[in-house]
């Protein structure tokens, strides 16, 4: 037999073996599952407002850094506690590796936090606390101290005597209560400062503005107003501006939306108490990553507060706080 004829079957057999091995190898590669990214749910207090947009940006930066996937949920209104509970139930049902929650109610969100914990899902609370020992960590500002700082700013601007009003947001809400307590504690040091009215805007801009107009008609002698959250702050400031009272009534606000900063530059707002929403969002996800890996996380992380006025808003350190996502 020709040598070539002998070699051909051998080459054919080798070729078949190589193809078979290649096919097996390819099949093995295709069926080996790729490692899935961890999935976190982030349930915020509201879909609206610059504050929550900045929290979201901070969370997204952390998600990219730690290579995790995020799904965001939030009710349309911070007053919608039942809606947020329903969103938490959906989040728990999706089986995430962890949940980052900014609770709209200290008491009413405790049940779903306990439920998540029972299912082995760690919960990190941000911005506001929840009445549950099952939450792994709280990340946010000290709201009592924030209220005290607002009081100090008001006294500095309006003096140690006069009539003051408070425009708060939700009666019985934890952040509201703590800010009010801190503010009233500070103002109580000055016997000639009288708090003559306190109203609740229910985080409704139009309601905050109307309540402010009503107060000014009832108490035209009012010397100062402290507004305790973003929506209330903008409503109060616009009402005072529309009544051309910005040179008479001192306004202390909370948060650092672009609208508030513009009103600060225009002299309608005299000072605003800012938190660090970027860090709150970032650290919420960072601690969720650690908790999902079974690591111990700090029970509390104080992200700090600061008073911003026209004199210090352009300082470089304060610009980083006011615009953390701009390099």
mmCIF file of C-alpha atoms in Angstrom:
data_model
loop_
_atom_site.group_PDB
_atom_site.id
_atom_site.type_symbol
_atom_site.label_atom_id
_atom_site.label_comp_id
_atom_site.label_asym_id
_atom_site.label_seq_id
_atom_site.Cartn_x
_atom_site.Cartn_y
_atom_site.Cartn_z
ATOM 1 C CA UNK A 1 0.000 0.000 0.000
ATOM 2 C CA UNK A 2 1.127 3.547 -0.794
ATOM 3 C CA UNK A 3 2.577 5.400 2.219
ATOM 4 C CA UNK A 4 0.309 8.318 1.450
ATOM 5 C CA UNK A 5 -2.732 6.057 1.734
ATOM 6 C CA UNK A 6 -1.519 4.841 5.158
ATOM 7 C CA UNK A 7 -0.990 8.374 6.466
ATOM 8 C CA UNK A 8 -4.383 9.712 5.378
ATOM 9 C CA UNK A 9 -6.515 7.674 7.827
ATOM 10 C CA UNK A 10 -4.126 8.629 10.626
ATOM 11 C CA UNK A 11 -4.412 12.338 9.753
ATOM 12 C CA UNK A 12 -8.179 11.993 9.579
ATOM 13 C CA UNK A 13 -8.312 10.382 13.022
ATOM 14 C CA UNK A 14 -6.083 13.096 14.522
ATOM 15 C CA UNK A 15 -8.207 15.823 12.885
ATOM 16 C CA UNK A 16 -11.418 14.298 14.280
ATOM 17 C CA UNK A 17 -9.863 14.111 17.759
ATOM 18 C CA UNK A 18 -8.725 17.758 17.611
ATOM 19 C CA UNK A 19 -12.132 18.938 16.435
ATOM 20 C CA UNK A 20 -13.817 16.879 19.156
ATOM 21 C CA UNK A 21 -11.539 18.288 21.856
ATOM 22 C CA UNK A 22 -12.063 21.808 20.521
ATOM 23 C CA UNK A 23 -15.812 21.297 20.539
ATOM 24 C CA UNK A 24 -15.744 19.985 24.115
ATOM 25 C CA UNK A 25 -13.564 22.874 25.195
ATOM 26 C CA UNK A 26 -15.882 25.397 23.541
ATOM 27 C CA UNK A 27 -18.941 23.744 25.054
ATOM 28 C CA UNK A 28 -17.350 23.848 28.501
ATOM 29 C CA UNK A 29 -16.538 27.543 28.089
ATOM 30 C CA UNK A 30 -20.063 28.328 26.956
ATOM 31 C CA UNK A 31 -21.773 26.484 29.778
ATOM 32 C CA UNK A 32 -19.557 27.859 32.537
ATOM 33 C CA UNK A 33 -21.709 30.601 34.071
ATOM 34 C CA UNK A 34 -20.177 34.069 34.231
ATOM 35 C CA UNK A 35 -19.944 35.611 37.689
ATOM 36 C CA UNK A 36 -23.009 37.756 38.358
ATOM 37 C CA UNK A 37 -22.713 41.272 39.735
ATOM 38 C CA UNK A 38 -24.218 41.785 43.149
ATOM 39 C CA UNK A 39 -27.653 43.395 42.989
ATOM 40 C CA UNK A 40 -28.641 46.114 45.473
ATOM 41 C CA UNK A 41 -31.960 47.887 45.846
ATOM 42 C CA UNK A 42 -31.921 51.597 46.776
ATOM 43 C CA UNK A 43 -35.243 52.886 48.156
ATOM 44 C CA UNK A 44 -35.258 56.657 48.575
ATOM 45 C CA UNK A 45 -37.720 58.996 50.272
ATOM 46 C CA UNK A 46 -38.737 60.738 47.044
ATOM 47 C CA UNK A 47 -38.114 60.798 43.304
ATOM 48 C CA UNK A 48 -38.007 64.591 43.344
ATOM 49 C CA UNK A 49 -35.597 67.304 44.441
ATOM 50 C CA UNK A 50 -31.926 68.105 43.919
ATOM 51 C CA UNK A 51 -31.068 66.542 47.272
ATOM 52 C CA UNK A 52 -32.239 63.063 46.229
ATOM 53 C CA UNK A 53 -30.671 63.415 42.787
ATOM 54 C CA UNK A 54 -27.327 64.046 44.517
ATOM 55 C CA UNK A 55 -27.822 61.050 46.832
ATOM 56 C CA UNK A 56 -28.454 58.964 43.717
ATOM 57 C CA UNK A 57 -25.297 60.250 42.016
ATOM 58 C CA UNK A 58 -23.238 59.315 45.097
ATOM 59 C CA UNK A 59 -24.759 55.819 45.106
ATOM 60 C CA UNK A 60 -24.035 55.374 41.386
ATOM 61 C CA UNK A 61 -20.396 56.408 41.823
ATOM 62 C CA UNK A 62 -19.991 53.790 44.581
ATOM 63 C CA UNK A 63 -21.754 51.150 42.460
ATOM 64 C CA UNK A 64 -19.291 51.729 39.632
ATOM 65 C CA UNK A 65 -16.320 51.644 42.003
ATOM 66 C CA UNK A 66 -17.401 48.410 43.713
ATOM 67 C CA UNK A 67 -18.858 46.831 40.540
ATOM 68 C CA UNK A 68 -22.411 46.245 41.766
ATOM 69 C CA UNK A 69 -25.781 46.735 40.062
ATOM 70 C CA UNK A 70 -28.350 49.133 41.528
ATOM 71 C CA UNK A 71 -32.095 49.441 41.115
ATOM 72 C CA UNK A 72 -33.659 52.647 42.427
ATOM 73 C CA UNK A 73 -37.186 52.983 43.782
ATOM 74 C CA UNK A 74 -38.941 55.945 45.418
ATOM 75 C CA UNK A 75 -42.470 57.242 45.936
ATOM 76 C CA UNK A 76 -43.421 60.480 44.223
ATOM 77 C CA UNK A 77 -43.935 62.191 47.579
ATOM 78 C CA UNK A 78 -42.087 61.931 50.892
ATOM 79 C CA UNK A 79 -45.459 61.896 52.659
ATOM 80 C CA UNK A 80 -46.391 58.633 50.910
ATOM 81 C CA UNK A 81 -45.313 56.216 53.636
ATOM 82 C CA UNK A 82 -47.597 53.387 52.461
ATOM 83 C CA UNK A 83 -46.217 53.747 48.962
ATOM 84 C CA UNK A 84 -42.671 53.418 50.244
ATOM 85 C CA UNK A 85 -43.586 50.323 52.279
ATOM 86 C CA UNK A 86 -45.005 48.750 49.095
ATOM 87 C CA UNK A 87 -41.769 49.578 47.243
ATOM 88 C CA UNK A 88 -39.730 47.996 50.032
ATOM 89 C CA UNK A 89 -41.834 44.845 49.754
ATOM 90 C CA UNK A 90 -41.113 44.759 46.017
ATOM 91 C CA UNK A 91 -37.405 45.256 46.706
ATOM 92 C CA UNK A 92 -37.349 42.408 49.224
ATOM 93 C CA UNK A 93 -39.209 40.189 46.758
ATOM 94 C CA UNK A 94 -36.559 40.794 44.087
ATOM 95 C CA UNK A 95 -34.036 38.962 46.293
ATOM 96 C CA UNK A 96 -31.246 41.559 46.394
ATOM 97 C CA UNK A 97 -27.882 41.131 48.089
ATOM 98 C CA UNK A 98 -28.601 44.237 50.199
ATOM 99 C CA UNK A 99 -31.003 47.183 50.467
ATOM 100 C CA UNK A 100 -30.118 50.841 51.005
ATOM 101 C CA UNK A 101 -33.156 52.589 52.499
ATOM 102 C CA UNK A 102 -33.974 56.232 53.268
ATOM 103 C CA UNK A 103 -37.114 55.605 55.361
ATOM 104 C CA UNK A 104 -40.050 58.014 55.234
ATOM 105 C CA UNK A 105 -41.214 56.939 58.689
ATOM 106 C CA UNK A 106 -39.172 56.049 61.756
ATOM 107 C CA UNK A 107 -41.801 53.642 63.063
ATOM 108 C CA UNK A 108 -43.802 52.464 60.064
ATOM 109 C CA UNK A 109 -40.846 51.232 57.995
ATOM 110 C CA UNK A 110 -39.507 49.082 60.848
ATOM 111 C CA UNK A 111 -41.660 46.070 59.879
ATOM 112 C CA UNK A 112 -40.267 45.751 56.351
ATOM 113 C CA UNK A 113 -36.711 46.230 57.626
ATOM 114 C CA UNK A 114 -37.271 43.354 60.076
ATOM 115 C CA UNK A 115 -38.734 41.273 57.240
ATOM 116 C CA UNK A 116 -35.693 41.882 55.031
ATOM 117 C CA UNK A 117 -33.391 40.862 57.875
ATOM 118 C CA UNK A 118 -35.349 37.640 58.443
ATOM 119 C CA UNK A 119 -34.737 36.788 54.790
ATOM 120 C CA UNK A 120 -31.003 37.382 55.174
ATOM 121 C CA UNK A 121 -30.984 40.714 53.313
ATOM 122 C CA UNK A 122 -28.882 43.361 55.094
ATOM 123 C CA UNK A 123 -30.435 46.850 55.234
ATOM 124 C CA UNK A 124 -28.395 50.050 55.431
ATOM 125 C CA UNK A 125 -30.433 53.139 56.338
ATOM 126 C CA UNK A 126 -29.421 56.544 55.006
ATOM 127 C CA UNK A 127 -30.537 60.140 55.692
ATOM 128 C CA UNK A 128 -33.156 59.118 58.273
ATOM 129 C CA UNK A 129 -33.336 56.386 60.880
ATOM 130 C CA UNK A 130 -35.774 53.535 61.383
ATOM 131 C CA UNK A 131 -37.013 52.018 64.638
ATOM 132 C CA UNK A 132 -35.464 48.604 64.099
ATOM 133 C CA UNK A 133 -32.414 46.936 65.570
ATOM 134 C CA UNK A 134 -32.160 44.873 62.396
ATOM 135 C CA UNK A 135 -30.823 47.765 60.318
ATOM 136 C CA UNK A 136 -27.078 47.228 59.980
ATOM 137 C CA UNK A 137 -26.090 50.885 59.886
ATOM 138 C CA UNK A 138 -27.353 54.466 59.739
ATOM 139 C CA UNK A 139 -25.538 56.948 57.507
ATOM 140 C CA UNK A 140 -26.488 60.604 57.658
ATOM 141 C CA UNK A 141 -26.337 63.903 59.493
ATOM 142 C CA UNK A 142 -27.043 64.496 63.165
ATOM 143 C CA UNK A 143 -30.417 66.198 62.760
ATOM 144 C CA UNK A 144 -30.574 67.449 66.352
ATOM 145 C CA UNK A 145 -27.269 69.265 65.883
ATOM 146 C CA UNK A 146 -28.490 70.552 62.518
ATOM 147 C CA UNK A 147 -31.478 72.138 64.277
ATOM 148 C CA UNK A 148 -29.171 73.698 66.852
ATOM 149 C CA UNK A 149 -26.969 75.111 64.101
ATOM 150 C CA UNK A 150 -30.009 76.625 62.380
ATOM 151 C CA UNK A 151 -30.910 78.322 65.670
ATOM 152 C CA UNK A 152 -27.408 79.720 66.067
ATOM 153 C CA UNK A 153 -27.491 81.135 62.548
ATOM 154 C CA UNK A 154 -30.843 82.779 63.181
ATOM 155 C CA UNK A 155 -29.680 84.413 66.418
ATOM 156 C CA UNK A 156 -26.553 85.660 64.655
ATOM 157 C CA UNK A 157 -28.644 87.286 61.939
ATOM 158 C CA UNK A 158 -31.829 88.382 63.720
ATOM 159 C CA UNK A 159 -30.419 89.128 67.177
ATOM 160 C CA UNK A 160 -31.293 87.907 70.658
ATOM 161 C CA UNK A 161 -34.853 89.208 70.669
ATOM 162 C CA UNK A 162 -37.744 89.004 68.245
ATOM 163 C CA UNK A 163 -40.604 86.886 66.922
ATOM 164 C CA UNK A 164 -39.754 83.684 65.064
ATOM 165 C CA UNK A 165 -41.748 81.132 63.065
ATOM 166 C CA UNK A 166 -40.906 77.562 62.005
ATOM 167 C CA UNK A 167 -41.999 75.950 58.746
ATOM 168 C CA UNK A 168 -41.448 72.236 59.221
ATOM 169 C CA UNK A 169 -42.389 69.350 56.926
ATOM 170 C CA UNK A 170 -44.089 66.296 58.494
ATOM 171 C CA UNK A 171 -45.439 66.096 62.014
ATOM 172 C CA UNK A 172 -44.161 63.018 63.835
ATOM 173 C CA UNK A 173 -41.421 62.322 61.279
ATOM 174 C CA UNK A 174 -38.076 61.519 62.891
ATOM 175 C CA UNK A 175 -35.886 64.068 61.085
ATOM 176 C CA UNK A 176 -38.556 66.710 61.661
ATOM 177 C CA UNK A 177 -38.694 66.028 65.376
ATOM 178 C CA UNK A 178 -34.926 66.044 65.844
ATOM 179 C CA UNK A 179 -34.430 69.282 63.906
ATOM 180 C CA UNK A 180 -37.264 70.959 65.801
ATOM 181 C CA UNK A 181 -35.861 69.794 69.146
ATOM 182 C CA UNK A 182 -32.381 71.093 68.359
ATOM 183 C CA UNK A 183 -33.725 74.405 67.076
ATOM 184 C CA UNK A 184 -36.032 75.008 70.048
ATOM 185 C CA UNK A 185 -33.300 74.010 72.496
ATOM 186 C CA UNK A 186 -30.978 76.622 71.006
ATOM 187 C CA UNK A 187 -33.625 79.363 70.877
ATOM 188 C CA UNK A 188 -34.641 78.648 74.502
ATOM 189 C CA UNK A 189 -31.295 80.142 75.575
ATOM 190 C CA UNK A 190 -32.647 83.555 74.604
ATOM 191 C CA UNK A 191 -35.759 84.485 76.631
ATOM 192 C CA UNK A 192 -36.586 87.443 74.395
ATOM 193 C CA UNK A 193 -36.835 85.259 71.294
ATOM 194 C CA UNK A 194 -40.425 84.045 70.916
ATOM 195 C CA UNK A 195 -41.498 81.227 68.609
ATOM 196 C CA UNK A 196 -44.982 82.455 67.768
ATOM 197 C CA UNK A 197 -45.974 79.933 65.098
ATOM 198 C CA UNK A 198 -45.046 76.484 63.758
ATOM 199 C CA UNK A 199 -46.624 74.977 60.639
ATOM 200 C CA UNK A 200 -46.101 71.849 58.528
ATOM 201 C CA UNK A 201 -45.776 71.965 54.752
ATOM 202 C CA UNK A 202 -46.124 68.185 54.170
ATOM 203 C CA UNK A 203 -43.207 68.640 51.704
ATOM 204 C CA UNK A 204 -45.524 70.588 49.404
ATOM 205 C CA UNK A 205 -43.927 73.686 47.881
ATOM 206 C CA UNK A 206 -47.231 75.484 47.231
ATOM 207 C CA UNK A 207 -48.500 74.728 50.730
ATOM 208 C CA UNK A 208 -45.257 76.026 52.270
ATOM 209 C CA UNK A 209 -45.598 79.267 50.303
ATOM 210 C CA UNK A 210 -49.257 79.706 51.255
ATOM 211 C CA UNK A 211 -48.590 78.995 54.926
ATOM 212 C CA UNK A 212 -45.832 81.614 54.867
ATOM 213 C CA UNK A 213 -48.115 84.230 53.324
ATOM 214 C CA UNK A 214 -50.758 83.421 55.940
ATOM 215 C CA UNK A 215 -48.216 83.838 58.753
ATOM 216 C CA UNK A 216 -47.005 87.181 57.455
ATOM 217 C CA UNK A 217 -50.576 88.485 57.296
ATOM 218 C CA UNK A 218 -51.251 87.270 60.826
ATOM 219 C CA UNK A 219 -47.868 88.286 62.286
ATOM 220 C CA UNK A 220 -46.528 91.214 60.237
ATOM 221 C CA UNK A 221 -43.933 91.836 62.960
ATOM 222 C CA UNK A 222 -42.209 88.489 62.246
ATOM 223 C CA UNK A 223 -38.414 88.810 62.339
ATOM 224 C CA UNK A 224 -37.288 85.422 61.137
ATOM 225 C CA UNK A 225 -38.359 82.053 59.702
ATOM 226 C CA UNK A 226 -36.574 78.716 59.877
ATOM 227 C CA UNK A 227 -37.588 76.232 57.166
ATOM 228 C CA UNK A 228 -36.566 72.691 58.024
ATOM 229 C CA UNK A 229 -36.284 70.940 54.651
ATOM 230 C CA UNK A 230 -35.662 71.619 50.961
ATOM 231 C CA UNK A 231 -39.274 71.942 49.765
ATOM 232 C CA UNK A 232 -40.331 74.084 52.735
ATOM 233 C CA UNK A 233 -37.258 76.269 52.241
ATOM 234 C CA UNK A 234 -38.033 77.096 48.611
ATOM 235 C CA UNK A 235 -41.719 77.735 49.367
ATOM 236 C CA UNK A 236 -40.902 80.095 52.240
ATOM 237 C CA UNK A 237 -38.247 81.987 50.279
ATOM 238 C CA UNK A 238 -40.450 82.548 47.235
ATOM 239 C CA UNK A 239 -43.359 83.723 49.392
ATOM 240 C CA UNK A 240 -41.169 86.252 51.222
ATOM 241 C CA UNK A 241 -39.674 87.425 47.934
ATOM 242 C CA UNK A 242 -43.106 87.812 46.310
ATOM 243 C CA UNK A 243 -44.215 89.962 49.268
ATOM 244 C CA UNK A 244 -41.017 92.061 48.965
ATOM 245 C CA UNK A 245 -40.082 91.296 52.581
ATOM 246 C CA UNK A 246 -36.571 89.925 52.012
ATOM 247 C CA UNK A 247 -34.979 92.944 53.691
ATOM 248 C CA UNK A 248 -37.137 92.518 56.806
ATOM 249 C CA UNK A 249 -37.493 88.779 57.464
ATOM 250 C CA UNK A 250 -34.381 86.651 57.993
ATOM 251 C CA UNK A 251 -34.671 83.160 56.507
ATOM 252 C CA UNK A 252 -32.656 80.102 57.508
ATOM 253 C CA UNK A 253 -33.159 77.067 55.285
ATOM 254 C CA UNK A 254 -32.011 73.472 54.883
ATOM 255 C CA UNK A 255 -30.179 71.837 51.964
ATOM 256 C CA UNK A 256 -28.376 73.287 48.959
ATOM 257 C CA UNK A 257 -30.472 73.082 45.820
ATOM 258 C CA UNK A 258 -29.508 75.307 42.900
ATOM 259 C CA UNK A 259 -32.649 77.340 43.553
ATOM 260 C CA UNK A 260 -31.752 77.885 47.218
ATOM 261 C CA UNK A 261 -28.205 78.938 46.322
ATOM 262 C CA UNK A 262 -29.576 81.436 43.809
ATOM 263 C CA UNK A 263 -31.941 82.848 46.460
ATOM 264 C CA UNK A 264 -28.991 83.015 48.860
ATOM 265 C CA UNK A 265 -27.026 85.108 46.379
ATOM 266 C CA UNK A 266 -30.045 87.358 45.877
ATOM 267 C CA UNK A 267 -30.258 87.976 49.640
ATOM 268 C CA UNK A 268 -33.654 86.332 50.090
ATOM 269 C CA UNK A 269 -32.153 83.469 52.122
ATOM 270 C CA UNK A 270 -29.511 84.463 54.670
ATOM 271 C CA UNK A 271 -28.066 81.030 55.497
ATOM 272 C CA UNK A 272 -28.738 77.383 54.736
ATOM 273 C CA UNK A 273 -27.791 74.267 56.692
ATOM 274 C CA UNK A 274 -26.330 71.729 54.319
ATOM 275 C CA UNK A 275 -25.780 68.028 54.678
ATOM 276 C CA UNK A 276 -23.613 65.879 52.427
ATOM 277 C CA UNK A 277 -26.043 63.980 50.179
ATOM 278 C CA UNK A 278 -23.324 62.769 47.814
ATOM 279 C CA UNK A 279 -21.447 61.098 50.674
ATOM 280 C CA UNK A 280 -24.694 59.736 52.116
ATOM 281 C CA UNK A 281 -25.450 57.945 48.840
ATOM 282 C CA UNK A 282 -21.859 56.826 48.304
ATOM 283 C CA UNK A 283 -21.354 55.489 51.835
ATOM 284 C CA UNK A 284 -24.765 53.819 51.784
ATOM 285 C CA UNK A 285 -23.696 51.611 48.879
ATOM 286 C CA UNK A 286 -20.146 51.160 50.200
ATOM 287 C CA UNK A 287 -21.448 49.855 53.537
ATOM 288 C CA UNK A 288 -24.034 47.704 51.757
ATOM 289 C CA UNK A 289 -21.181 46.040 49.843
ATOM 290 C CA UNK A 290 -19.363 45.300 53.103
ATOM 291 C CA UNK A 291 -22.526 44.010 54.809
ATOM 292 C CA UNK A 292 -23.391 41.773 51.854
ATOM 293 C CA UNK A 293 -19.917 40.230 52.164
ATOM 294 C CA UNK A 294 -20.542 39.426 55.820
ATOM 295 C CA UNK A 295 -18.273 42.167 57.113
ATOM 296 C CA UNK A 296 -19.106 44.268 60.157
ATOM 297 C CA UNK A 297 -20.137 47.846 59.369
ATOM 298 C CA UNK A 298 -20.278 50.827 61.762
ATOM 299 C CA UNK A 299 -23.667 51.221 63.398
ATOM 300 C CA UNK A 300 -23.608 54.993 62.725
ATOM 301 C CA UNK A 301 -21.731 57.202 60.291
ATOM 302 C CA UNK A 302 -22.129 60.956 60.832
ATOM 303 C CA UNK A 303 -21.726 62.662 57.446
ATOM 304 C CA UNK A 304 -21.651 66.143 58.979
ATOM 305 C CA UNK A 305 -23.460 69.463 58.603
ATOM 306 C CA UNK A 306 -22.371 72.983 57.734
ATOM 307 C CA UNK A 307 -23.890 76.462 57.649
ATOM 308 C CA UNK A 308 -23.492 78.181 54.290
ATOM 309 C CA UNK A 309 -23.998 81.906 53.788
ATOM 310 C CA UNK A 310 -23.045 84.456 51.171
ATOM 311 C CA UNK A 311 -19.729 85.030 52.921
ATOM 312 C CA UNK A 312 -18.467 81.447 52.716
ATOM 313 C CA UNK A 313 -20.333 79.770 49.850
ATOM 314 C CA UNK A 314 -17.488 80.368 47.391
ATOM 315 C CA UNK A 315 -14.761 78.914 49.616
ATOM 316 C CA UNK A 316 -13.145 75.979 47.816
ATOM 317 C CA UNK A 317 -14.011 73.428 50.521
ATOM 318 C CA UNK A 318 -17.626 74.550 50.542
ATOM 319 C CA UNK A 319 -17.815 74.438 46.755
ATOM 320 C CA UNK A 320 -16.857 70.751 46.960
ATOM 321 C CA UNK A 321 -19.764 70.171 49.312
ATOM 322 C CA UNK A 322 -22.219 72.195 47.258
ATOM 323 C CA UNK A 323 -21.155 70.687 43.918
ATOM 324 C CA UNK A 324 -19.556 67.279 44.739
ATOM 325 C CA UNK A 325 -20.082 65.827 41.247
ATOM 326 C CA UNK A 326 -18.233 68.620 39.429
ATOM 327 C CA UNK A 327 -14.477 68.153 39.095
#
